[in-house]
Coordinates of C-alpha atoms in Angstrom, one line a residue:
M1 CA 3.0 -4.7 -14.0
D2 CA 3.4 -8.5 -13.5
Q3 CA 2.5 -8.2 -9.8
A4 CA -1.0 -7.5 -10.9
R5 CA -1.4 -11.0 -12.2
T6 CA -1.8 -12.4 -8.7
A7 CA -5.2 -10.8 -8.3
G8 CA -8.0 -8.9 -10.2
A9 CA -8.8 -10.1 -13.7
T10 CA -9.5 -13.8 -14.4
G11 CA -9.3 -16.0 -17.5
S12 CA -6.5 -17.5 -19.6
D13 CA -3.0 -16.1 -19.5
A14 CA -3.6 -14.2 -22.7
E15 CA -6.9 -12.7 -21.4
V16 CA -5.4 -11.7 -18.1
A17 CA -2.4 -10.2 -19.9
A18 CA -4.8 -8.1 -22.1
W19 CA -6.7 -6.8 -19.1
I20 CA -3.5 -5.9 -17.2
S21 CA -2.1 -4.2 -20.4
A22 CA -5.3 -2.1 -20.7
A23 CA -5.2 -1.2 -16.9
T24 CA -1.5 -0.3 -17.2
E25 CA -2.2 2.0 -20.1
R26 CA -4.9 3.8 -18.2
I27 CA -2.7 4.1 -15.1
T28 CA 0.2 5.5 -17.2
S29 CA -2.2 8.1 -18.8
Y30 CA -3.6 9.1 -15.4
T31 CA -0.3 9.3 -13.4
Q32 CA 2.0 10.3 -16.3
Q33 CA 4.6 8.1 -14.6
V34 CA 6.5 5.0 -15.6
F35 CA 6.7 2.4 -12.8
E36 CA 9.1 -0.1 -14.5
P37 CA 12.6 0.8 -15.8
T38 CA 12.0 2.3 -19.2
V39 CA 14.5 3.8 -21.7
M40 CA 13.1 7.2 -22.8
V41 CA 14.2 10.4 -24.6
V42 CA 12.9 13.6 -22.9
I43 CA 13.2 17.2 -24.2
A44 CA 13.1 19.7 -21.3
D45 CA 13.7 23.4 -20.8
V46 CA 17.1 24.6 -19.5
A47 CA 16.7 27.1 -16.7
P48 CA 19.1 30.1 -16.5
N49 CA 21.0 28.4 -13.7
G50 CA 21.5 25.2 -15.8
L51 CA 18.8 23.2 -14.1
V52 CA 16.9 20.7 -16.3
L53 CA 13.9 19.4 -14.5
L54 CA 12.8 15.9 -15.7
P55 CA 9.1 15.0 -15.7
R56 CA 9.6 11.4 -14.5
R57 CA 11.7 9.5 -11.9
V58 CA 15.2 9.2 -13.4
R59 CA 17.5 6.2 -12.9
T60 CA 20.4 6.8 -15.2
I61 CA 21.3 9.2 -17.9
T62 CA 23.3 8.2 -21.0
A63 CA 23.3 11.4 -23.1
V64 CA 22.5 15.1 -22.7
T65 CA 22.4 17.0 -26.0
P66 CA 21.5 20.7 -26.6
V67 CA 18.5 21.2 -28.8
L68 CA 19.2 23.6 -31.6
D69 CA 17.1 25.1 -34.4
I70 CA 19.4 23.4 -37.0
G71 CA 19.3 20.1 -35.2
D72 CA 20.9 18.5 -32.1
G73 CA 24.2 19.8 -30.9
T74 CA 27.2 17.8 -29.6
S75 CA 26.3 15.4 -26.7
L76 CA 27.9 16.6 -23.5
P77 CA 30.4 14.4 -21.6
A78 CA 29.3 13.2 -18.2
S79 CA 31.6 15.7 -16.6
A80 CA 29.4 18.5 -17.9
Y81 CA 26.4 17.6 -15.7
R82 CA 25.3 15.7 -12.6
V83 CA 22.0 13.9 -12.1
T84 CA 19.7 13.8 -9.1
S85 CA 16.7 11.6 -8.5
S86 CA 13.6 11.7 -6.4
E87 CA 14.5 8.1 -5.5
T88 CA 16.6 9.8 -2.8
L89 CA 14.6 11.3 -0.1
G90 CA 14.3 15.0 -0.6
G91 CA 15.8 14.7 -4.1
V92 CA 14.4 16.0 -7.4
D93 CA 14.6 14.4 -10.8
A94 CA 16.9 16.7 -12.7
V95 CA 20.0 17.2 -14.7
H96 CA 22.2 19.9 -13.3
L97 CA 24.5 21.4 -16.0
R98 CA 27.8 22.5 -14.6
W99 CA 27.7 26.1 -15.7
G100 CA 31.0 26.7 -14.0
G101 CA 32.8 23.9 -15.7
Y102 CA 34.6 23.7 -19.0
D103 CA 36.5 21.3 -21.3
N104 CA 39.4 22.7 -23.3
L105 CA 39.3 19.7 -25.6
I106 CA 35.8 20.5 -26.9
V107 CA 35.4 23.4 -29.4
G108 CA 33.3 26.1 -27.9
A109 CA 33.4 24.7 -24.3
E110 CA 36.9 25.9 -23.5
S111 CA 37.6 27.8 -20.3
Y112 CA 38.3 31.0 -22.2
N113 CA 35.0 30.7 -24.1
G114 CA 32.9 30.4 -21.0
G115 CA 32.8 26.6 -20.7
W116 CA 29.5 24.8 -20.9
R117 CA 27.5 27.9 -20.2
G118 CA 29.2 29.8 -23.0
L119 CA 28.6 26.8 -25.3
F120 CA 24.8 26.9 -24.6
D121 CA 24.7 30.7 -24.9
R122 CA 26.4 30.8 -28.3
W123 CA 24.2 28.0 -29.6
G124 CA 21.1 29.8 -28.2
A125 CA 20.0 26.4 -26.9
E126 CA 17.1 26.7 -24.5
Q127 CA 16.3 23.0 -24.2
A128 CA 18.2 19.8 -23.8
K129 CA 17.4 16.3 -25.0
V130 CA 18.0 13.9 -22.2
T131 CA 18.3 10.1 -23.0
G132 CA 18.3 7.6 -20.1
E133 CA 16.4 5.1 -18.1
F134 CA 13.4 6.3 -16.1
G135 CA 11.0 4.6 -13.7
Y136 CA 11.1 2.8 -10.4
A137 CA 13.4 0.0 -9.5
A138 CA 10.3 -2.1 -8.7
V139 CA 6.6 -1.4 -9.1
P140 CA 5.3 0.0 -5.8
A141 CA 3.0 -2.4 -4.1
L142 CA 0.1 0.1 -4.0
V143 CA 0.4 0.6 -7.8
A144 CA 0.4 -3.1 -8.4
Q145 CA -2.7 -3.4 -6.2
A146 CA -4.3 -0.5 -8.2
C147 CA -3.5 -2.2 -11.5
A148 CA -5.1 -5.5 -10.3
L149 CA -8.3 -3.7 -9.2
L150 CA -8.5 -1.7 -12.4
A151 CA -8.0 -4.8 -14.6
A152 CA -10.9 -6.5 -12.8
H153 CA -12.9 -3.3 -13.2
I154 CA -12.3 -3.1 -16.9
Q155 CA -13.0 -6.8 -17.3
A156 CA -16.3 -6.5 -15.4
A157 CA -17.3 -3.5 -17.6
A158 CA -16.6 -5.5 -20.7
A159 CA -18.4 -8.6 -19.6
P160 CA -20.9 -9.8 -22.3
S161 CA -24.6 -9.5 -21.5
D162 CA -25.2 -13.0 -22.8
A163 CA -23.8 -15.5 -20.3
D164 CA -23.3 -18.1 -23.0
T165 CA -20.9 -15.7 -24.9
T166 CA -17.2 -16.1 -24.3
A167 CA -15.2 -12.9 -24.2
A168 CA -12.3 -12.9 -26.6
P169 CA -8.8 -12.0 -25.3
G170 CA -8.3 -8.2 -25.3
L171 CA -10.4 -5.3 -24.3
D172 CA -13.6 -5.1 -26.4
V173 CA -15.4 -2.2 -24.8
D174 CA -14.4 1.3 -23.7
D175 CA -15.7 3.5 -20.9
E176 CA -18.7 4.5 -23.0
G177 CA -19.6 1.0 -24.0
N178 CA -18.2 1.4 -27.5
N179 CA -16.6 -1.7 -29.2
V180 CA -12.9 -1.3 -29.3
R181 CA -10.0 -3.6 -29.1
I182 CA -6.6 -3.3 -27.3
E183 CA -4.1 -6.0 -28.3
N184 CA -1.4 -7.0 -25.9
D185 CA 1.3 -5.6 -28.3
A186 CA 4.6 -4.5 -26.8
D187 CA 5.1 -2.1 -29.7
D188 CA 2.3 0.1 -28.2
A189 CA 4.7 1.1 -25.5
A190 CA 6.7 3.1 -27.9
T191 CA 4.0 5.8 -28.1
P192 CA 3.7 8.3 -25.3
L193 CA 0.3 8.4 -23.7
P194 CA -1.6 11.6 -23.4
P195 CA -2.7 12.6 -19.8
S196 CA -6.2 11.6 -18.6
A197 CA -8.2 12.9 -15.7
S198 CA -9.1 9.5 -14.4
T199 CA -8.4 5.8 -14.8
G200 CA -12.2 5.2 -15.0
S201 CA -12.4 4.0 -11.4
T202 CA -12.6 6.4 -8.5
Q203 CA -11.3 3.7 -6.1
V204 CA -8.1 3.3 -8.3
D205 CA -7.8 7.0 -8.7
A206 CA -7.7 7.4 -4.9
L207 CA -5.0 4.7 -4.6
L208 CA -2.8 6.4 -7.1
V209 CA -3.1 10.0 -5.9
G210 CA 0.3 9.9 -4.3
Y211 CA 1.9 9.0 -7.6
L212 CA 0.4 11.7 -9.8
N213 CA 3.0 13.6 -11.9
R214 CA 1.3 16.9 -12.4
G215 CA 4.4 19.1 -12.3
H216 CA 6.4 19.7 -15.5
S217 CA 4.9 18.3 -18.7
L218 CA 6.6 15.6 -20.7
I219 CA 7.7 17.2 -24.0
G220 CA 9.5 14.2 -25.4
G221 CA 8.6 10.6 -25.0
I222 CA 9.6 7.0 -25.3

């Protein structure tokens, strides 16, 4: 969340980046949202009416694949589903499988075999693997403000007791005062973060309450 660099934590570029990275990780755990466009793979349940609710704001979908006991099935063509996003007022993040549709060129999905619904039924697929881009087009201003406040909060909590001691880049203390270290490593983003009850700051929690994703759980991940 680069917008957070304009306020909050202080220090060298590397130090500020580390505080912001730590704050972003906590915000992600607390909200269970992604606020920047992120390519993800999500596994979600398929409702009897073909509705696949997605746990995070969806932008684009590149593949929808039935999940089978023996492995993934054939990826469905774009004509087999439509996508809706909560980015549209009143919308919901979901893939809507076209149960009434068919494709006579795909084995098992022909009109006389029941189309897409028949294909799922014969496979016994109850879940779909959805690949696409999730997140907001731009980080909401309130979230950027929360990230800046949280970065400053974490930095203050990690401040050394000895004024002559210079803090090294990164996060060197956790909520309980234990010595830990969080490197500003882009590879960390590849691991889904478990949900947490708080960011560690009640003020930041209050700012983010409108962005909490407490509906369907994320089964898949980045």
